[in-house]
């Protein structure tokens, strides 16, 4: 009986390894298709834009990220609105410094004292909306650094004709900039070699995106008004996903820009890393349960390692491992290095096997509950919404 069980495990891990290699190949094809598509010429379209950023605290490098938004080679008008809960917020001084450095730019700080829901970021953004002057609204995270062509590349997508649907929202890929610690490097590597390939593959298989990424959410005001604005999202954890999904369901096209932005990855300890990864994984499981289950096929390299162990280092298992690692490395190089221009991928590529083993363990842990930790507080995620976990007085 034990021999039969070992054979069964070997057979299953072999099948999952082969399926994983199929996923890697599909991801490479999706990345190549995107690389070809983004070489296309964009129509000149320079509408006036309001950039909105919700701030809570001041992170290292945040001021430089702000500066990158002020150095745009963009022919249209744009303004920068920063939302803070109070002027005591540490980020308020950074905004004031930015105003002093770029007096020619329209930069305003909006105090947003109300807490409209469990998602503080969206609560602040909803209070900022009445202050936005322009019809195109661009929301991105406070730590996002952009290129001088960012607005040009994002706004150009609104001039595209995707067929029957009008472009209602434009989003963008992003790379992570790691800071020192191993968990920080793991997360940056996961963004380049795992998450962004899945976005490109979903775009290819589904004929376009049906959600947004928090790195960039550029939306027409008419589309936002049609879905009820930002107020309905104040209790959602994955507000970027939900915003894009609602705009798509309202009959608009969600476009992916050629622009790639950079997010700053904190110097996580292992506890912070696990909390952040589980929050993301359980959010995905809540939003797309079948898609989350399908992630079993994305862990091809880990299945190849398990297959090697269960088969007793058989020649076939060693061949499968070598081929799986080659394809895994090709995904990382194609998406990370070519698509995202992430210069850290090559340096940290040797971490892929260990990172992938940890990632599969976290994927399994994602099934074990619906509690997440966000900004030091515990919440339950249900139907996309956050409910704060009550602390027992006992």
Short mmCIF file of C-alpha atoms in Angstrom, two decimals:
data_model
loop_
_atom_site.label_atom_id
_atom_site.label_comp_id
_atom_site.label_asym_id
_atom_site.label_seq_id
_atom_site.Cartn_x
_atom_site.Cartn_y
_atom_site.Cartn_z
CA UNK A 1 0.00 0.00 0.00
CA UNK A 2 2.76 2.54 0.82
CA UNK A 3 4.36 1.73 -2.55
CA UNK A 4 1.06 2.36 -4.34
CA UNK A 5 0.66 5.67 -2.50
CA UNK A 6 4.18 6.74 -3.46
CA UNK A 7 3.46 5.91 -7.08
CA UNK A 8 0.24 7.92 -6.95
CA UNK A 9 2.02 10.93 -5.45
CA UNK A 10 4.74 10.68 -8.08
CA UNK A 11 2.11 10.53 -10.84
CA UNK A 12 0.24 13.55 -9.46
CA UNK A 13 3.37 15.65 -9.03
CA UNK A 14 4.50 14.71 -12.53
CA UNK A 15 1.17 15.84 -13.99
CA UNK A 16 1.27 19.10 -12.01
CA UNK A 17 4.86 19.74 -13.09
CA UNK A 18 3.90 19.34 -16.74
CA UNK A 19 0.86 21.59 -16.21
CA UNK A 20 3.13 24.15 -14.55
CA UNK A 21 5.45 24.12 -17.54
CA UNK A 22 2.41 24.73 -19.76
CA UNK A 23 1.55 27.74 -17.58
CA UNK A 24 5.11 29.08 -17.87
CA UNK A 25 5.01 28.73 -21.67
CA UNK A 26 1.63 30.51 -21.84
CA UNK A 27 2.99 33.33 -19.65
CA UNK A 28 5.99 33.77 -21.96
CA UNK A 29 3.68 33.95 -24.98
CA UNK A 30 1.43 36.51 -23.19
CA UNK A 31 4.47 38.64 -22.35
CA UNK A 32 5.70 38.51 -25.96
CA UNK A 33 2.27 39.53 -27.25
CA UNK A 34 2.23 42.49 -24.84
CA UNK A 35 5.73 43.55 -25.90
CA UNK A 36 4.59 43.61 -29.53
CA UNK A 37 1.37 45.47 -28.71
CA UNK A 38 3.04 48.21 -26.70
CA UNK A 39 5.32 49.08 -29.63
CA UNK A 40 2.24 50.38 -31.43
CA UNK A 41 1.98 54.09 -32.00
CA UNK A 42 -0.29 55.92 -29.55
CA UNK A 43 -2.59 58.69 -30.68
CA UNK A 44 -1.75 62.12 -29.27
CA UNK A 45 -4.30 62.70 -26.53
CA UNK A 46 -3.52 65.14 -23.74
CA UNK A 47 -6.65 65.82 -21.68
CA UNK A 48 -6.48 67.69 -18.40
CA UNK A 49 -5.85 65.29 -15.51
CA UNK A 50 -6.31 65.35 -11.74
CA UNK A 51 -3.88 63.05 -9.89
CA UNK A 52 -5.16 62.01 -6.47
CA UNK A 53 -3.03 60.50 -3.71
CA UNK A 54 -4.18 59.42 -0.28
CA UNK A 55 -1.42 59.76 2.32
CA UNK A 56 -0.85 58.13 5.69
CA UNK A 57 2.60 58.58 7.16
CA UNK A 58 5.88 59.30 5.39
CA UNK A 59 7.90 56.43 3.97
CA UNK A 60 11.55 56.65 2.83
CA UNK A 61 11.75 57.76 -0.78
CA UNK A 62 8.16 59.04 -0.86
CA UNK A 63 9.21 62.62 -1.62
CA UNK A 64 11.21 61.43 -4.63
CA UNK A 65 8.13 59.54 -5.80
CA UNK A 66 6.13 62.77 -5.54
CA UNK A 67 8.80 64.65 -7.50
CA UNK A 68 8.58 62.18 -10.37
CA UNK A 69 4.95 63.23 -10.89
CA UNK A 70 6.02 66.86 -11.20
CA UNK A 71 8.58 66.12 -13.93
CA UNK A 72 6.19 65.02 -16.64
CA UNK A 73 6.77 65.66 -20.34
CA UNK A 74 3.08 66.23 -20.84
CA UNK A 75 1.48 68.88 -23.03
CA UNK A 76 -1.86 68.93 -21.20
CA UNK A 77 -2.75 70.44 -17.84
CA UNK A 78 -2.59 68.38 -14.69
CA UNK A 79 -2.92 68.95 -10.99
CA UNK A 80 -1.75 66.98 -7.95
CA UNK A 81 -4.10 66.56 -4.99
CA UNK A 82 -2.82 65.01 -1.75
CA UNK A 83 -5.30 63.88 0.89
CA UNK A 84 -4.41 63.72 4.59
CA UNK A 85 -6.55 63.01 7.64
CA UNK A 86 -4.99 66.00 9.40
CA UNK A 87 -2.11 68.43 9.01
CA UNK A 88 -0.32 66.49 11.77
CA UNK A 89 0.25 63.69 9.24
CA UNK A 90 3.99 63.31 8.70
CA UNK A 91 3.45 63.36 4.93
CA UNK A 92 2.01 66.89 5.09
CA UNK A 93 5.49 68.40 5.45
CA UNK A 94 6.64 66.48 2.36
CA UNK A 95 3.75 67.94 0.34
CA UNK A 96 4.65 71.44 1.54
CA UNK A 97 8.26 70.88 0.49
CA UNK A 98 7.04 69.70 -2.91
CA UNK A 99 4.97 72.87 -3.31
CA UNK A 100 8.07 74.95 -2.54
CA UNK A 101 10.20 73.01 -5.04
CA UNK A 102 7.62 73.16 -7.85
CA UNK A 103 5.75 76.47 -7.43
CA UNK A 104 4.69 76.36 -11.10
CA UNK A 105 2.73 73.12 -10.57
CA UNK A 106 -0.86 72.95 -9.33
CA UNK A 107 -0.31 71.08 -6.06
CA UNK A 108 -2.92 71.12 -3.32
CA UNK A 109 -3.26 69.40 0.04
CA UNK A 110 -6.81 68.42 1.09
CA UNK A 111 -7.66 67.66 4.71
CA UNK A 112 -10.08 64.71 4.83
CA UNK A 113 -11.00 64.20 8.50
CA UNK A 114 -13.93 61.80 8.14
CA UNK A 115 -13.62 58.01 8.28
CA UNK A 116 -16.30 56.80 5.87
CA UNK A 117 -15.47 53.08 6.06
CA UNK A 118 -12.88 50.48 6.98
CA UNK A 119 -10.69 51.32 3.97
CA UNK A 120 -9.04 54.57 5.05
CA UNK A 121 -7.40 55.19 1.66
CA UNK A 122 -10.69 55.10 -0.25
CA UNK A 123 -12.36 57.13 2.48
CA UNK A 124 -9.80 59.89 1.92
CA UNK A 125 -10.08 59.67 -1.87
CA UNK A 126 -13.88 59.96 -1.72
CA UNK A 127 -13.54 63.20 0.26
CA UNK A 128 -11.03 64.54 -2.26
CA UNK A 129 -13.30 64.04 -5.26
CA UNK A 130 -15.25 67.33 -4.96
CA UNK A 131 -11.92 69.21 -5.15
CA UNK A 132 -10.83 67.60 -8.45
CA UNK A 133 -11.15 70.06 -11.34
CA UNK A 134 -10.73 67.78 -14.35
CA UNK A 135 -12.68 65.02 -16.11
CA UNK A 136 -9.89 62.44 -16.10
CA UNK A 137 -8.99 61.27 -12.59
CA UNK A 138 -5.80 59.34 -11.91
CA UNK A 139 -5.42 57.50 -8.60
CA UNK A 140 -2.18 55.82 -7.62
CA UNK A 141 -0.46 54.78 -4.41
CA UNK A 142 1.65 57.24 -2.44
CA UNK A 143 4.94 55.37 -3.04
CA UNK A 144 4.63 55.07 -6.82
CA UNK A 145 7.53 56.46 -8.86
CA UNK A 146 6.86 57.20 -12.53
CA UNK A 147 8.78 58.05 -15.71
CA UNK A 148 8.59 61.47 -17.43
CA UNK A 149 6.31 59.90 -20.10
CA UNK A 150 3.88 58.41 -17.59
CA UNK A 151 0.92 60.70 -18.24
CA UNK A 152 1.52 60.64 -21.98
CA UNK A 153 1.46 56.83 -22.09
CA UNK A 154 -1.52 56.44 -19.77
CA UNK A 155 -3.69 59.14 -21.34
CA UNK A 156 -2.93 57.91 -24.86
CA UNK A 157 -4.91 54.76 -24.10
CA UNK A 158 -8.12 56.78 -23.76
CA UNK A 159 -7.86 57.68 -27.46
CA UNK A 160 -7.80 54.01 -28.54
CA UNK A 161 -10.84 52.44 -30.19
CA UNK A 162 -11.30 48.97 -28.62
CA UNK A 163 -14.44 48.33 -30.67
CA UNK A 164 -17.90 48.54 -29.18
CA UNK A 165 -16.73 49.78 -25.77
CA UNK A 166 -15.35 53.16 -24.79
CA UNK A 167 -12.17 53.14 -22.68
CA UNK A 168 -13.34 53.94 -19.17
CA UNK A 169 -10.28 53.03 -17.11
CA UNK A 170 -6.56 52.68 -17.78
CA UNK A 171 -4.23 50.77 -15.48
CA UNK A 172 -0.51 49.94 -15.56
CA UNK A 173 1.96 47.22 -14.63
CA UNK A 174 4.49 47.82 -11.88
CA UNK A 175 7.77 46.52 -10.56
CA UNK A 176 8.92 46.41 -6.94
CA UNK A 177 12.05 48.02 -5.55
CA UNK A 178 13.31 45.82 -2.71
CA UNK A 179 15.02 47.23 0.36
CA UNK A 180 17.67 45.00 1.90
CA UNK A 181 15.87 42.17 3.66
CA UNK A 182 15.23 38.71 2.21
CA UNK A 183 11.43 39.03 2.56
CA UNK A 184 11.57 42.33 0.68
CA UNK A 185 13.53 40.64 -2.13
CA UNK A 186 11.02 37.75 -2.15
CA UNK A 187 8.12 40.15 -2.63
CA UNK A 188 9.83 42.10 -5.41
CA UNK A 189 10.72 38.85 -7.17
CA UNK A 190 7.15 37.62 -6.79
CA UNK A 191 5.79 40.77 -8.42
CA UNK A 192 8.09 40.41 -11.44
CA UNK A 193 8.05 36.64 -11.88
CA UNK A 194 4.63 35.67 -10.56
CA UNK A 195 1.97 38.37 -10.26
CA UNK A 196 2.65 40.44 -13.39
CA UNK A 197 2.92 37.33 -15.62
CA UNK A 198 -0.51 36.28 -14.33
CA UNK A 199 -1.91 39.71 -15.23
CA UNK A 200 -0.55 39.47 -18.78
CA UNK A 201 -1.85 35.92 -19.19
CA UNK A 202 -5.31 36.92 -17.94
CA UNK A 203 -5.30 39.80 -20.42
CA UNK A 204 -4.46 37.43 -23.28
CA UNK A 205 -6.91 34.66 -22.36
CA UNK A 206 -9.83 36.95 -21.47
CA UNK A 207 -9.35 39.33 -24.38
CA UNK A 208 -8.46 42.22 -22.07
CA UNK A 209 -8.44 43.13 -18.40
CA UNK A 210 -11.55 43.13 -16.23
CA UNK A 211 -10.04 44.79 -13.15
CA UNK A 212 -7.59 47.50 -12.16
CA UNK A 213 -4.19 47.61 -10.45
CA UNK A 214 -3.57 50.07 -7.62
CA UNK A 215 -0.35 51.24 -9.27
CA UNK A 216 -2.48 53.28 -11.70
CA UNK A 217 -6.23 53.79 -11.90
CA UNK A 218 -6.97 56.47 -14.49
CA UNK A 219 -10.74 56.75 -14.89
CA UNK A 220 -13.16 58.95 -16.78
CA UNK A 221 -15.39 60.89 -14.41
CA UNK A 222 -18.45 59.79 -16.40
CA UNK A 223 -17.53 56.12 -15.82
CA UNK A 224 -16.91 56.76 -12.13
CA UNK A 225 -20.25 58.56 -11.80
CA UNK A 226 -22.00 55.67 -13.52
CA UNK A 227 -20.81 53.19 -10.87
CA UNK A 228 -21.75 55.52 -8.00
CA UNK A 229 -18.35 57.09 -7.39
CA UNK A 230 -15.86 55.90 -4.78
CA UNK A 231 -18.23 55.93 -1.79
CA UNK A 232 -19.50 52.35 -2.42
CA UNK A 233 -15.90 51.08 -2.16
CA UNK A 234 -15.04 52.42 1.30
CA UNK A 235 -15.37 48.99 2.94
CA UNK A 236 -13.55 47.00 0.25
CA UNK A 237 -9.99 45.78 0.74
CA UNK A 238 -9.19 45.26 -2.98
CA UNK A 239 -10.54 48.65 -4.01
CA UNK A 240 -8.37 48.72 -7.15
CA UNK A 241 -9.73 45.37 -8.35
CA UNK A 242 -13.29 46.37 -7.47
CA UNK A 243 -13.09 49.76 -9.20
CA UNK A 244 -11.85 48.22 -12.43
CA UNK A 245 -14.40 45.38 -12.25
CA UNK A 246 -17.29 47.80 -11.76
CA UNK A 247 -16.19 50.04 -14.62
CA UNK A 248 -15.93 46.95 -16.83
CA UNK A 249 -19.40 45.72 -15.80
CA UNK A 250 -20.78 49.19 -16.55
CA UNK A 251 -19.90 48.60 -20.20
CA UNK A 252 -16.52 50.29 -20.47
CA UNK A 253 -13.20 48.90 -21.67
CA UNK A 254 -10.31 48.54 -19.18
CA UNK A 255 -7.00 49.25 -20.96
CA UNK A 256 -3.46 48.34 -19.95
CA UNK A 257 -0.95 51.12 -20.56
CA UNK A 258 2.55 50.69 -21.93
CA UNK A 259 3.79 52.61 -18.87
CA UNK A 260 5.48 50.68 -16.07
CA UNK A 261 5.72 52.28 -12.64
CA UNK A 262 7.76 51.38 -9.58
CA UNK A 263 6.54 50.69 -6.07
CA UNK A 264 8.72 50.71 -3.00
CA UNK A 265 8.78 47.41 -1.07
CA UNK A 266 9.30 47.94 2.67
CA UNK A 267 12.23 46.25 4.40
CA UNK A 268 9.87 43.58 5.75
CA UNK A 269 10.67 41.17 8.52
CA UNK A 270 9.21 37.69 8.00
CA UNK A 271 6.07 38.45 10.03
CA UNK A 272 5.31 41.55 7.98
CA UNK A 273 5.95 39.65 4.76
CA UNK A 274 3.63 36.76 5.69
CA UNK A 275 0.88 39.16 6.81
CA UNK A 276 1.10 41.11 3.55
CA UNK A 277 1.16 38.01 1.34
CA UNK A 278 -1.74 36.37 3.16
CA UNK A 279 -3.75 39.57 2.90
CA UNK A 280 -3.23 39.62 -0.85
CA UNK A 281 -3.86 35.88 -1.30
CA UNK A 282 -7.05 35.81 0.75
CA UNK A 283 -8.29 38.88 -1.08
CA UNK A 284 -7.75 37.10 -4.41
CA UNK A 285 -9.45 33.96 -3.07
CA UNK A 286 -12.43 36.01 -1.95
CA UNK A 287 -12.72 37.88 -5.27
CA UNK A 288 -11.99 34.98 -7.65
CA UNK A 289 -12.29 31.64 -5.79
CA UNK A 290 -11.95 29.44 -8.87
CA UNK A 291 -9.07 31.53 -10.14
CA UNK A 292 -7.39 31.14 -6.76
CA UNK A 293 -7.81 27.37 -6.87
CA UNK A 294 -6.32 27.44 -10.37
CA UNK A 295 -3.11 28.87 -8.93
CA UNK A 296 -2.21 25.25 -8.21
CA UNK A 297 -0.90 25.10 -11.78
CA UNK A 298 1.34 28.14 -11.37
CA UNK A 299 3.65 26.44 -8.86
CA UNK A 300 5.37 24.33 -11.49
CA UNK A 301 8.89 24.63 -10.10
CA UNK A 302 7.82 23.54 -6.62
CA UNK A 303 5.91 20.58 -8.07
CA UNK A 304 9.06 19.65 -10.02
CA UNK A 305 11.09 19.69 -6.79
CA UNK A 306 8.49 17.51 -5.04
CA UNK A 307 8.38 15.18 -8.03
CA UNK A 308 12.15 14.75 -7.84
CA UNK A 309 11.88 13.77 -4.17
CA UNK A 310 8.90 11.41 -4.57
CA UNK A 311 10.47 9.67 -7.57
CA UNK A 312 13.77 9.05 -5.80
CA UNK A 313 15.78 11.29 -8.13
CA UNK A 314 14.69 9.43 -11.24
CA UNK A 315 16.22 10.60 -14.54
CA UNK A 316 12.79 11.74 -15.78
CA UNK A 317 12.22 13.85 -12.64
CA UNK A 318 15.66 15.48 -12.99
CA UNK A 319 14.92 16.28 -16.63
CA UNK A 320 11.53 17.75 -15.68
CA UNK A 321 13.16 19.85 -12.94
CA UNK A 322 15.79 21.21 -15.30
CA UNK A 323 13.20 22.09 -17.96
CA UNK A 324 10.84 23.59 -15.38
CA UNK A 325 13.61 25.77 -13.93
CA UNK A 326 14.63 26.91 -17.41
CA UNK A 327 11.05 27.95 -18.23
CA UNK A 328 10.61 29.58 -14.81
CA UNK A 329 13.78 31.58 -15.34
CA UNK A 330 12.61 32.55 -18.82
CA UNK A 331 9.32 33.89 -17.39
CA UNK A 332 11.26 35.94 -14.84
CA UNK A 333 13.61 37.34 -17.48
CA UNK A 334 10.92 38.01 -20.10
CA UNK A 335 8.45 39.70 -17.78
CA UNK A 336 10.80 41.06 -15.13
CA UNK A 337 13.69 42.23 -17.25
CA UNK A 338 12.04 42.96 -20.64
CA UNK A 339 8.49 44.02 -19.81
CA UNK A 340 9.08 45.68 -16.44
CA UNK A 341 12.75 46.73 -16.82
CA UNK A 342 13.34 45.38 -13.32
CA UNK A 343 17.13 45.30 -12.89
CA UNK A 344 16.91 43.38 -9.60
CA UNK A 345 15.45 40.24 -11.21
CA UNK A 346 18.72 38.96 -12.66
CA UNK A 347 20.57 39.62 -9.40
CA UNK A 348 17.96 37.76 -7.32
CA UNK A 349 17.06 35.00 -9.80
CA UNK A 350 18.95 32.41 -7.71
CA UNK A 351 16.27 32.89 -5.02
CA UNK A 352 13.46 31.65 -7.31
CA UNK A 353 13.34 28.00 -6.09
CA UNK A 354 13.26 29.00 -2.41
CA UNK A 355 10.84 31.84 -3.06
CA UNK A 356 8.52 29.51 -5.01
CA UNK A 357 8.49 26.91 -2.21
CA UNK A 358 7.53 29.62 0.29
CA UNK A 359 4.91 30.95 -2.14
CA UNK A 360 3.20 27.56 -2.42
CA UNK A 361 3.13 27.23 1.36
CA UNK A 362 1.47 30.64 1.58
CA UNK A 363 -1.01 29.67 -1.15
CA UNK A 364 -2.05 26.64 0.93
CA UNK A 365 -2.29 28.86 4.04
CA UNK A 366 -4.57 31.16 2.07
CA UNK A 367 -7.27 28.47 2.22
CA UNK A 368 -7.07 28.28 6.02
CA UNK A 369 -9.19 31.32 6.87
CA UNK A 370 -10.44 34.72 5.80
CA UNK A 371 -8.72 36.87 8.45
CA UNK A 372 -6.15 39.43 7.28
CA UNK A 373 -3.86 41.92 8.99
CA UNK A 374 -3.85 45.42 7.52
CA UNK A 375 -2.02 48.40 9.03
CA UNK A 376 -1.68 46.55 12.34
CA UNK A 377 -5.40 45.70 12.64
CA UNK A 378 -7.17 42.40 12.05
CA UNK A 379 -10.11 42.14 9.66
CA UNK A 380 -12.31 39.48 8.16
CA UNK A 381 -12.69 39.60 4.36
CA UNK A 382 -16.11 38.54 3.13
CA UNK A 383 -17.55 39.30 -0.32
CA UNK A 384 -14.69 41.76 -0.79
CA UNK A 385 -15.59 43.83 2.27
CA UNK A 386 -13.65 44.31 5.48
CA UNK A 387 -15.10 43.71 8.93
CA UNK A 388 -12.90 44.58 11.88
CA UNK A 389 -12.26 41.68 14.25
CA UNK A 390 -13.59 42.47 17.70
CA UNK A 391 -10.98 42.23 20.44
CA UNK A 392 -12.10 40.06 23.35
CA UNK A 393 -12.10 41.80 26.73
CA UNK A 394 -11.32 38.55 28.53
#
